[in-house]
C-alpha cells in the first residue's frame, strides 16, 4: 500500500488518484467521500476551492479556479482524508532560550487567551517587533494539547525563511514545508509551514492557523484564498492573523469585536522605526544614465562601504540601472533579484552573507527578509507599485538589528504623492504610539 502519511490530515484528494486499497483504508479510518461540487442558489460550486464553477463551452465541465492544483471535473468524487490523528506526547516541545520583551509577553498572553476562547485574533506588530517569537508559546500550547497547527504566508520566501527557525525551536516535533515549488511531497506533520495556496487542498484540517503577512499579495483581495483559510480550519479552532500593515477589513472586524487584537508598536530592541528621508528628484532616475544626485549617494555608499538595498518599481528599470551601475562603478559588488529570478534565494543569501555590498530588488523583498546594517533606498517612490503598505514594509527593512537600529531610509521621487505621505505619516504615528 502507498505511504499513508502522504494522505492523512484533512487532504482533499480525487478518488481516482488513489489506489482502491488505499481509498478503502482511508475510508475505514474516517475518510469521507463527497461530490466534487455542490449547488447553492442554483449555482454550482467547487468543493475544493469553494468558488463558483462557470459553464464552459465544452463537454467535460471542470473547475477553472483551482486548476493549478490539478483538474477537478464536476462529476468526480473527492475523498476528505481523516483528521482524527494522534501525535506523540513529548516532555518538552519548545527549546528556546530567547527572552520576550514586556510588550511581547503581553501579546503572548492575549494570544493564548484567544486560543483558549477559540477566538480569531489579529496581531498588529510593527516591522521588527518580533512577531515570530511571539507565536512560539502559542505553538507550544497547541502541541501540548496534541493539536495541529499550520503557519502560512502568501509569500513563499517568507515560508522558506521561517521553516528553519521553527524547526530549530521545536526540534522533536514533525515540521513540514510545502509550497508549489517544494520538492518534498506532502506528508503529515504536526506543524505545517506552507503558502496560503496550499490550504486549498485541505478541509477542517488544523486546530490553529497562523496567517503571516495577511495583507500581502496574492492574498489581499483574493476571495479563493480567504475561503481556503476558513475551510482549512477545524470547526472549533482559531485563526491568527499577523501583519505590520493590517488590511481595513480586519480592522473593521476588530471594531465590531468579531476578532480580538494585540497591538505591538515597539520594535523588539525598543528603538523607533527609522523615519524615511524624502528627496525630490527634478530629473528622472535615468537622467544621464544615472541621475547625478543618485551618483553622489552611490559614491558615498562606496566610499563608506555602506551596505544597501535599492528598491525599484519594475524589473526593466532595475535591469537598466544595474547595467549602468556596473559600467560606472565596476568595483562595486551587487546582485539584483525579482520574482522572475530563479536564483533569487541564492542571491539573497549572498547579500546576507555580506559577499556583495548591495542588492537591487523589486517589491519582492519588501517583507519577510531581515538584514542588518543596511541603508534602504527607494527609487521612483511615486510609482503605483509602491503602495502605502509597500513603502511602510520597505522602510521596515532598516534598523532591525540591536546595533544598527538607526539605519537610514531614503525615498527618491519625482512627485510627492498621497502614498508617500500616508506611509511617512503612519510610520510617525506608530512611533508616537510606541512612546506612550
Ligand atoms: Zn475549484
CSV table of C-alpha atoms and ligand atoms in Angstrom, one decimal:
chain,number,residue,atom,x,y,z
A,1,UNK,CA,0.0,0.0,0.0
A,2,UNK,CA,1.1,3.6,-0.5
A,3,UNK,CA,2.6,5.6,2.3
A,4,UNK,CA,-0.5,6.7,4.1
A,5,UNK,CA,1.3,9.6,5.7
A,6,UNK,CA,1.2,11.3,2.4
A,7,UNK,CA,-2.6,11.5,2.5
A,8,UNK,CA,-3.7,11.9,6.1
A,9,UNK,CA,-4.8,15.1,7.7
A,10,UNK,CA,-7.8,16.6,6.0
A,11,UNK,CA,-6.5,16.5,2.5
A,12,UNK,CA,-8.9,16.8,-0.4
A,13,UNK,CA,-7.9,14.1,-3.0
A,14,UNK,CA,-9.7,12.9,-6.1
A,15,UNK,CA,-10.7,9.3,-5.5
A,16,UNK,CA,-9.4,8.4,-8.9
A,17,UNK,CA,-5.9,9.5,-7.8
A,18,UNK,CA,-5.9,6.8,-5.1
A,19,UNK,CA,-5.4,3.0,-5.4
A,20,UNK,CA,-8.5,1.1,-4.4
A,21,UNK,CA,-6.9,-0.4,-1.3
A,22,UNK,CA,-5.6,3.0,-0.2
A,23,UNK,CA,-9.0,4.5,-0.7
A,24,UNK,CA,-10.7,1.8,1.3
A,25,UNK,CA,-8.2,2.0,4.1
A,26,UNK,CA,-8.6,5.8,4.3
A,27,UNK,CA,-12.3,5.4,4.4
A,28,UNK,CA,-12.1,2.9,7.2
A,29,UNK,CA,-10.0,5.4,9.2
A,30,UNK,CA,-12.7,8.0,8.9
A,31,UNK,CA,-12.2,9.5,5.5
A,32,UNK,CA,-15.3,10.8,3.8
A,33,UNK,CA,-16.2,10.6,0.1
A,34,UNK,CA,-18.0,13.6,-1.2
A,35,UNK,CA,-19.2,15.0,-4.5
A,36,UNK,CA,-16.7,17.4,-6.2
A,37,UNK,CA,-19.4,20.1,-6.5
A,38,UNK,CA,-22.4,21.4,-4.6
A,39,UNK,CA,-25.3,23.6,-5.5
A,40,UNK,CA,-26.3,26.9,-3.8
A,41,UNK,CA,-28.9,29.3,-5.1
A,42,UNK,CA,-28.9,27.5,-8.4
A,43,UNK,CA,-25.2,28.0,-8.9
A,44,UNK,CA,-22.6,25.3,-9.0
A,45,UNK,CA,-19.6,25.4,-6.6
A,46,UNK,CA,-16.4,23.5,-6.3
A,47,UNK,CA,-15.9,21.6,-3.1
A,48,UNK,CA,-12.1,22.1,-3.1
A,49,UNK,CA,-11.8,25.8,-3.7
A,50,UNK,CA,-15.4,26.9,-2.8
A,51,UNK,CA,-15.6,29.1,-5.9
A,52,UNK,CA,-18.4,29.1,-8.4
A,53,UNK,CA,-17.9,26.9,-11.5
A,54,UNK,CA,-18.8,28.8,-14.6
A,55,UNK,CA,-20.1,26.8,-17.5
A,56,UNK,CA,-17.6,26.3,-20.3
A,57,UNK,CA,-18.5,25.6,-23.9
A,58,UNK,CA,-17.0,22.1,-23.8
A,59,UNK,CA,-18.3,18.6,-23.0
A,60,UNK,CA,-16.5,17.9,-19.7
A,61,UNK,CA,-17.0,20.7,-17.3
A,62,UNK,CA,-14.4,21.4,-14.7
A,63,UNK,CA,-13.4,24.0,-12.1
A,64,UNK,CA,-11.1,26.5,-13.6
A,65,UNK,CA,-10.4,28.4,-10.4
A,66,UNK,CA,-8.2,25.7,-8.8
A,67,UNK,CA,-7.0,24.1,-12.0
A,68,UNK,CA,-3.4,24.8,-10.9
A,69,UNK,CA,-3.8,22.1,-8.2
A,70,UNK,CA,-5.0,19.5,-10.8
A,71,UNK,CA,-8.2,19.3,-12.8
A,72,UNK,CA,-11.4,18.5,-11.0
A,73,UNK,CA,-14.3,17.6,-13.3
A,74,UNK,CA,-17.8,18.3,-12.0
A,75,UNK,CA,-19.0,14.7,-11.9
A,76,UNK,CA,-16.0,13.4,-9.9
A,77,UNK,CA,-15.7,12.4,-6.3
A,78,UNK,CA,-13.3,13.6,-3.7
A,79,UNK,CA,-12.0,12.0,-0.5
A,80,UNK,CA,-11.5,14.2,2.5
A,81,UNK,CA,-8.9,12.3,4.4
A,82,UNK,CA,-9.1,11.6,8.2
A,83,UNK,CA,-8.2,14.2,10.7
A,84,UNK,CA,-8.6,12.2,13.9
A,85,UNK,CA,-4.9,11.9,14.4
A,86,UNK,CA,-2.7,11.2,17.4
A,87,UNK,CA,0.7,12.9,17.7
A,88,UNK,CA,3.2,11.6,20.1
A,89,UNK,CA,3.4,13.3,23.5
A,90,UNK,CA,6.7,14.9,24.4
A,91,UNK,CA,8.2,16.1,27.6
A,92,UNK,CA,9.4,19.4,26.1
A,93,UNK,CA,8.2,21.0,23.0
A,94,UNK,CA,9.8,24.5,22.8
A,95,UNK,CA,13.5,24.7,23.1
A,96,UNK,CA,14.3,28.3,23.0
A,97,UNK,CA,16.4,30.4,25.4
A,98,UNK,CA,15.5,33.8,24.0
A,99,UNK,CA,13.7,36.4,26.1
A,100,UNK,CA,10.5,38.1,25.3
A,101,UNK,CA,10.1,41.9,25.9
A,102,UNK,CA,7.4,43.1,28.2
A,103,UNK,CA,5.3,44.1,25.2
A,104,UNK,CA,5.8,40.7,23.6
A,105,UNK,CA,4.9,38.9,26.8
A,106,UNK,CA,1.6,40.9,27.0
A,107,UNK,CA,0.9,39.9,23.3
A,108,UNK,CA,1.6,36.2,24.1
A,109,UNK,CA,-0.9,36.4,27.0
A,110,UNK,CA,-3.6,37.9,24.7
A,111,UNK,CA,-2.8,35.3,22.0
A,112,UNK,CA,-3.2,32.3,24.4
A,113,UNK,CA,-6.4,33.7,25.8
A,114,UNK,CA,-7.8,34.0,22.3
A,115,UNK,CA,-6.7,30.4,21.7
A,116,UNK,CA,-8.4,29.2,24.9
A,117,UNK,CA,-11.6,31.0,23.8
A,118,UNK,CA,-11.4,29.8,20.2
A,119,UNK,CA,-11.5,33.4,19.1
A,120,UNK,CA,-9.7,34.6,15.9
A,121,UNK,CA,-7.0,37.1,16.7
A,122,UNK,CA,-5.1,39.9,14.9
A,123,UNK,CA,-1.5,40.8,15.9
A,124,UNK,CA,-0.7,44.2,14.6
A,125,UNK,CA,3.0,44.3,15.1
A,126,UNK,CA,5.3,46.9,13.5
A,127,UNK,CA,8.1,45.5,11.3
A,128,UNK,CA,10.9,44.2,13.5
A,129,UNK,CA,8.7,43.8,16.6
A,130,UNK,CA,9.5,40.1,16.8
A,131,UNK,CA,6.1,38.7,16.0
A,132,UNK,CA,7.6,35.2,15.1
A,133,UNK,CA,9.0,34.8,18.6
A,134,UNK,CA,5.5,35.8,20.0
A,135,UNK,CA,3.9,32.8,18.3
A,136,UNK,CA,6.4,30.3,19.8
A,137,UNK,CA,4.5,30.0,23.1
A,138,UNK,CA,1.2,29.7,21.2
A,139,UNK,CA,2.6,26.8,19.1
A,140,UNK,CA,3.8,25.2,22.3
A,141,UNK,CA,0.3,25.3,23.8
A,142,UNK,CA,-1.2,23.8,20.6
A,143,UNK,CA,1.3,21.0,20.6
A,144,UNK,CA,0.9,20.2,24.3
A,145,UNK,CA,-2.8,19.6,23.6
A,146,UNK,CA,-2.0,17.2,20.9
A,147,UNK,CA,-3.4,19.5,18.3
A,148,UNK,CA,-2.1,20.5,14.8
A,149,UNK,CA,-1.1,23.9,13.6
A,150,UNK,CA,-0.4,25.5,10.2
A,151,UNK,CA,1.7,28.6,9.7
A,152,UNK,CA,1.1,30.1,6.3
A,153,UNK,CA,2.1,33.1,4.3
A,154,UNK,CA,1.0,34.3,0.8
A,155,UNK,CA,4.7,34.6,0.1
A,156,UNK,CA,6.9,31.6,-0.5
A,157,UNK,CA,10.1,33.4,0.6
A,158,UNK,CA,8.5,34.1,4.0
A,159,UNK,CA,7.7,30.4,4.4
A,160,UNK,CA,11.2,29.3,3.4
A,161,UNK,CA,12.8,31.8,5.8
A,162,UNK,CA,10.5,30.7,8.7
A,163,UNK,CA,11.0,27.0,8.3
A,164,UNK,CA,14.5,26.5,9.8
A,165,UNK,CA,13.6,28.9,12.7
A,166,UNK,CA,10.5,26.8,13.6
A,167,UNK,CA,12.4,23.6,13.2
A,168,UNK,CA,15.2,24.8,15.5
A,169,UNK,CA,12.9,25.7,18.4
A,170,UNK,CA,10.7,22.6,18.1
A,171,UNK,CA,13.3,20.0,17.4
A,172,UNK,CA,11.3,17.0,18.3
A,173,UNK,CA,8.1,17.9,16.5
A,174,UNK,CA,7.4,17.0,12.9
A,175,UNK,CA,7.6,20.1,10.8
A,176,UNK,CA,6.8,20.2,7.1
A,177,UNK,CA,7.4,22.9,4.5
A,178,UNK,CA,5.1,22.8,1.4
A,179,UNK,CA,4.7,25.1,-1.5
A,180,UNK,CA,4.3,25.0,-5.2
A,181,UNK,CA,8.0,24.8,-5.8
A,182,UNK,CA,9.0,22.4,-3.0
A,183,UNK,CA,10.4,19.1,-4.0
A,184,UNK,CA,9.2,17.5,-0.8
A,185,UNK,CA,5.9,15.8,-1.3
A,186,UNK,CA,3.2,16.4,1.3
A,187,UNK,CA,3.2,14.3,4.4
A,188,UNK,CA,1.5,14.5,7.7
A,189,UNK,CA,3.3,16.8,10.3
A,190,UNK,CA,2.1,18.4,13.5
A,191,UNK,CA,3.4,21.8,12.3
A,192,UNK,CA,2.9,22.7,8.7
A,193,UNK,CA,4.5,25.6,7.0
A,194,UNK,CA,3.0,26.4,3.6
A,195,UNK,CA,1.9,29.1,1.3
A,196,UNK,CA,-1.7,30.0,1.7
A,197,UNK,CA,-2.4,28.5,-1.7
A,198,UNK,CA,-1.7,25.0,-0.3
A,199,UNK,CA,-4.6,25.4,2.1
A,200,UNK,CA,-7.0,24.9,-0.9
A,201,UNK,CA,-6.1,21.2,-0.6
A,202,UNK,CA,-7.4,20.9,3.0
A,203,UNK,CA,-10.7,20.8,4.7
A,204,UNK,CA,-11.2,21.1,8.5
A,205,UNK,CA,-7.6,20.0,9.0
A,206,UNK,CA,-6.0,22.4,11.5
A,207,UNK,CA,-6.8,23.4,15.1
A,208,UNK,CA,-4.9,26.7,14.7
A,209,UNK,CA,-3.9,28.6,11.6
A,210,UNK,CA,-1.4,31.4,11.7
A,211,UNK,CA,-1.5,33.6,8.6
A,212,UNK,CA,1.6,35.7,8.4
A,213,UNK,CA,1.7,38.9,6.2
A,214,UNK,CA,-2.1,38.7,5.7
A,215,UNK,CA,-2.1,42.0,3.8
A,216,UNK,CA,0.3,40.9,1.1
A,217,UNK,CA,-0.1,39.8,-2.5
A,218,UNK,CA,-1.6,37.5,-3.6
A,219,UNK,CA,-3.8,37.1,-0.5
A,220,UNK,CA,-5.0,40.7,-0.4
A,221,UNK,CA,-8.4,40.8,-2.0
A,222,UNK,CA,-8.3,37.1,-3.2
A,223,UNK,CA,-11.6,35.5,-2.3
A,224,UNK,CA,-10.5,32.0,-3.1
A,225,UNK,CA,-7.5,32.2,-0.7
A,226,UNK,CA,-9.6,33.7,2.1
A,227,UNK,CA,-12.2,30.9,1.6
A,228,UNK,CA,-9.3,28.4,1.8
A,229,UNK,CA,-8.1,29.7,5.1
A,230,UNK,CA,-11.5,29.4,6.7
A,231,UNK,CA,-12.1,26.0,5.1
A,232,UNK,CA,-8.8,24.5,6.4
A,233,UNK,CA,-9.6,25.3,10.0
A,234,UNK,CA,-11.5,22.8,12.1
A,235,UNK,CA,-14.9,23.9,13.4
A,236,UNK,CA,-13.5,24.6,16.8
A,237,UNK,CA,-10.3,26.3,16.2
A,238,UNK,CA,-8.7,29.7,15.7
A,239,UNK,CA,-7.1,31.8,13.0
A,240,UNK,CA,-4.3,34.2,14.0
A,241,UNK,CA,-3.5,37.0,11.5
A,242,UNK,CA,-0.1,38.6,11.7
A,243,UNK,CA,0.6,41.9,10.0
A,244,UNK,CA,2.6,45.1,10.2
A,245,UNK,CA,0.1,46.8,7.9
A,246,UNK,CA,-3.3,45.1,8.5
A,247,UNK,CA,-6.0,45.4,5.9
A,248,UNK,CA,-9.0,47.6,6.6
A,249,UNK,CA,-11.4,44.6,6.6
A,250,UNK,CA,-9.6,43.0,9.6
A,251,UNK,CA,-9.5,46.3,11.5
A,252,UNK,CA,-13.3,46.6,10.9
A,253,UNK,CA,-13.8,43.2,12.3
A,254,UNK,CA,-11.8,44.2,15.4
A,255,UNK,CA,-14.0,47.3,15.7
A,256,UNK,CA,-17.1,45.0,15.5
A,257,UNK,CA,-15.5,42.8,18.2
A,258,UNK,CA,-15.6,39.8,15.9
A,259,UNK,CA,-11.9,39.2,16.4
A,260,UNK,CA,-9.5,40.3,19.2
A,261,UNK,CA,-6.3,42.2,18.7
A,262,UNK,CA,-2.8,42.7,20.1
A,263,UNK,CA,-1.0,45.9,19.2
A,264,UNK,CA,2.7,46.0,19.2
A,265,UNK,CA,4.1,49.3,18.3
A,266,UNK,CA,7.6,48.9,19.6
A,267,UNK,CA,10.4,47.0,17.9
A,268,UNK,CA,12.0,44.3,19.9
A,269,UNK,CA,15.1,46.4,20.7
A,270,UNK,CA,12.9,49.3,21.9
A,271,UNK,CA,14.1,51.8,19.3
A,272,UNK,CA,11.7,53.6,17.0
A,273,UNK,CA,11.1,52.8,13.3
A,274,UNK,CA,13.5,54.7,11.0
A,275,UNK,CA,11.6,57.6,9.5
A,276,UNK,CA,12.2,58.0,5.8
A,277,UNK,CA,14.2,60.9,4.4
A,278,UNK,CA,12.3,62.3,1.4
A,279,UNK,CA,14.1,63.6,-1.7
A,280,UNK,CA,12.5,65.2,-4.7
A,281,UNK,CA,14.5,64.5,-7.9
A,282,UNK,CA,13.9,67.1,-10.5
A,283,UNK,CA,15.1,64.9,-13.3
A,284,UNK,CA,14.3,61.2,-13.9
A,285,UNK,CA,16.2,58.4,-12.2
A,286,UNK,CA,17.8,57.5,-15.6
A,287,UNK,CA,18.8,61.1,-16.4
A,288,UNK,CA,22.4,61.0,-17.8
A,289,UNK,CA,22.3,57.2,-17.3
A,290,UNK,CA,22.1,57.6,-13.6
A,291,UNK,CA,20.8,60.9,-12.1
A,292,UNK,CA,23.8,62.9,-10.8
A,293,UNK,CA,22.1,63.2,-7.4
A,294,UNK,CA,21.9,59.5,-7.1
A,295,UNK,CA,25.5,59.2,-8.2
A,296,UNK,CA,26.5,61.4,-5.3
A,297,UNK,CA,24.7,59.0,-3.0
A,298,UNK,CA,26.2,55.9,-4.6
A,299,UNK,CA,29.7,57.4,-4.4
A,300,UNK,CA,29.2,58.0,-0.7
A,301,UNK,CA,27.9,54.4,-0.2
A,302,UNK,CA,31.0,53.0,-2.0
A,303,UNK,CA,33.4,55.2,0.0
A,304,UNK,CA,31.9,54.3,3.3
A,305,UNK,CA,31.4,50.6,2.3
A,306,UNK,CA,27.8,51.1,3.5
A,307,UNK,CA,25.7,48.0,2.5
A,308,UNK,CA,22.4,48.9,0.8
A,309,UNK,CA,19.1,47.7,-0.6
A,310,UNK,CA,17.8,49.6,-3.6
A,311,UNK,CA,14.1,49.2,-4.5
A,312,UNK,CA,12.7,49.6,-8.0
A,313,UNK,CA,9.1,49.6,-9.1
A,314,UNK,CA,9.7,47.4,-12.1
A,315,UNK,CA,12.1,44.8,-13.4
A,316,UNK,CA,13.2,46.6,-16.7
A,317,UNK,CA,14.1,49.8,-14.8
A,318,UNK,CA,16.1,47.8,-12.3
A,319,UNK,CA,17.9,45.8,-15.1
A,320,UNK,CA,18.7,49.0,-16.9
A,321,UNK,CA,20.0,50.6,-13.7
A,322,UNK,CA,22.1,47.6,-12.9
A,323,UNK,CA,23.8,47.8,-16.3
A,324,UNK,CA,24.7,51.4,-15.8
A,325,UNK,CA,25.9,50.8,-12.3
A,326,UNK,CA,28.3,48.1,-13.5
A,327,UNK,CA,29.6,50.4,-16.1
A,328,UNK,CA,30.1,53.4,-13.8
A,329,UNK,CA,31.3,51.6,-10.7
A,330,UNK,CA,33.0,48.3,-11.9
A,331,UNK,CA,34.4,47.6,-8.5
A,332,UNK,CA,31.0,47.8,-6.7
A,333,UNK,CA,29.7,44.3,-5.9
A,334,UNK,CA,25.9,43.8,-6.0
A,335,UNK,CA,23.2,41.4,-7.1
A,336,UNK,CA,19.7,42.1,-8.5
A,337,UNK,CA,16.6,40.0,-7.7
A,338,UNK,CA,13.0,39.9,-8.8
A,339,UNK,CA,10.0,37.5,-8.8
A,340,UNK,CA,11.2,36.2,-12.2
A,341,UNK,CA,14.6,35.2,-10.9
A,342,UNK,CA,15.3,31.5,-10.4
A,343,UNK,CA,18.4,32.3,-8.3
A,344,UNK,CA,16.6,34.7,-6.0
A,345,UNK,CA,17.1,32.7,-2.9
A,346,UNK,CA,20.8,32.1,-3.6
A,347,UNK,CA,21.4,35.8,-4.4
A,348,UNK,CA,19.6,36.9,-1.2
A,349,UNK,CA,21.8,34.6,0.7
A,350,UNK,CA,24.9,36.1,-0.9
A,351,UNK,CA,23.8,39.5,0.3
A,352,UNK,CA,23.0,38.2,3.7
A,353,UNK,CA,26.5,36.7,4.0
A,354,UNK,CA,27.9,40.0,3.0
A,355,UNK,CA,29.5,38.7,-0.1
A,356,UNK,CA,28.2,41.6,-2.0
A,357,UNK,CA,27.7,45.2,-0.9
A,358,UNK,CA,24.3,45.9,-2.4
A,359,UNK,CA,21.1,44.3,-3.6
A,360,UNK,CA,18.8,45.7,-6.2
A,361,UNK,CA,15.3,44.5,-5.9
A,362,UNK,CA,11.6,44.9,-6.8
A,363,UNK,CA,8.9,44.8,-4.2
A,364,UNK,CA,9.6,41.1,-3.9
A,365,UNK,CA,11.8,41.8,-1.0
A,366,UNK,CA,9.6,44.4,0.6
A,367,UNK,CA,8.9,42.0,3.5
A,368,UNK,CA,9.9,38.8,5.2
A,369,UNK,CA,13.6,39.4,5.0
A,370,UNK,CA,15.9,40.6,7.7
A,371,UNK,CA,19.4,42.1,7.1
A,372,UNK,CA,21.5,44.2,9.5
A,373,UNK,CA,23.4,47.4,9.0
A,374,UNK,CA,21.9,48.4,5.7
A,375,UNK,CA,20.7,51.6,4.1
A,376,UNK,CA,17.3,51.3,2.4
A,377,UNK,CA,16.7,53.3,-0.7
A,378,UNK,CA,13.5,53.5,-2.8
A,379,UNK,CA,13.8,54.9,-6.4
A,380,UNK,CA,10.7,56.3,-8.1
A,381,UNK,CA,8.8,56.1,-4.9
A,382,UNK,CA,5.9,57.7,-6.6
A,383,UNK,CA,5.3,54.7,-8.8
A,384,UNK,CA,2.0,52.9,-8.4
A,385,UNK,CA,3.8,49.7,-7.4
A,386,UNK,CA,4.8,51.4,-4.2
A,387,UNK,CA,1.5,51.5,-2.2
A,388,UNK,CA,1.5,52.9,1.2
A,389,UNK,CA,1.7,49.4,2.6
A,390,UNK,CA,4.7,48.5,0.4
A,391,UNK,CA,6.6,51.7,1.4
A,392,UNK,CA,6.0,51.0,5.1
A,393,UNK,CA,7.2,47.4,4.7
A,394,UNK,CA,10.2,48.5,2.7
A,395,UNK,CA,11.2,51.2,5.3
A,396,UNK,CA,10.8,48.4,7.9
A,397,UNK,CA,13.7,46.5,6.4
A,398,UNK,CA,16.0,49.1,8.0
A,399,UNK,CA,17.1,49.3,11.6
A,400,UNK,CA,16.3,45.7,12.5
A,401,UNK,CA,19.5,45.0,14.5
A,402,UNK,CA,20.1,46.0,18.0
A,403,UNK,CA,23.4,47.5,17.0
A,404,UNK,CA,22.0,49.1,13.8
A,405,UNK,CA,18.6,50.4,14.9
A,406,UNK,CA,19.2,53.8,13.2
A,407,UNK,CA,19.8,52.5,9.6
A,408,UNK,CA,18.7,55.2,7.2
A,409,UNK,CA,15.8,55.0,4.8
A,410,UNK,CA,15.6,57.3,1.7
A,411,UNK,CA,12.7,57.8,-0.6
A,412,UNK,CA,13.5,59.4,-4.0
A,413,UNK,CA,10.7,60.5,-6.2
A,414,UNK,CA,9.7,62.9,-9.0
A,415,UNK,CA,6.4,63.7,-7.4
A,416,UNK,CA,5.4,63.7,-3.8
A,417,UNK,CA,2.1,61.8,-3.7
A,418,UNK,CA,-0.6,60.5,-1.4
A,419,UNK,CA,1.1,57.1,-0.9
A,420,UNK,CA,4.4,58.6,0.2
A,421,UNK,CA,2.7,61.0,2.6
A,422,UNK,CA,0.5,58.3,4.1
A,423,UNK,CA,3.4,55.9,4.6
A,424,UNK,CA,5.5,58.6,6.3
A,425,UNK,CA,2.5,59.7,8.4
A,426,UNK,CA,1.8,56.1,9.5
A,427,UNK,CA,5.4,55.5,10.5
A,428,UNK,CA,5.5,58.7,12.6
A,429,UNK,CA,2.1,57.7,14.1
A,430,UNK,CA,3.4,54.2,15.1
A,431,UNK,CA,6.5,55.8,16.7
A,432,UNK,CA,4.3,58.1,18.7
A,433,UNK,CA,2.2,55.3,19.9
A,434,UNK,CA,5.2,53.3,20.9
A,435,UNK,CA,6.3,56.1,23.2
A,436,UNK,CA,3.0,56.0,25.1
B,1,LIG,ZN1,-12.1,24.6,-7.6
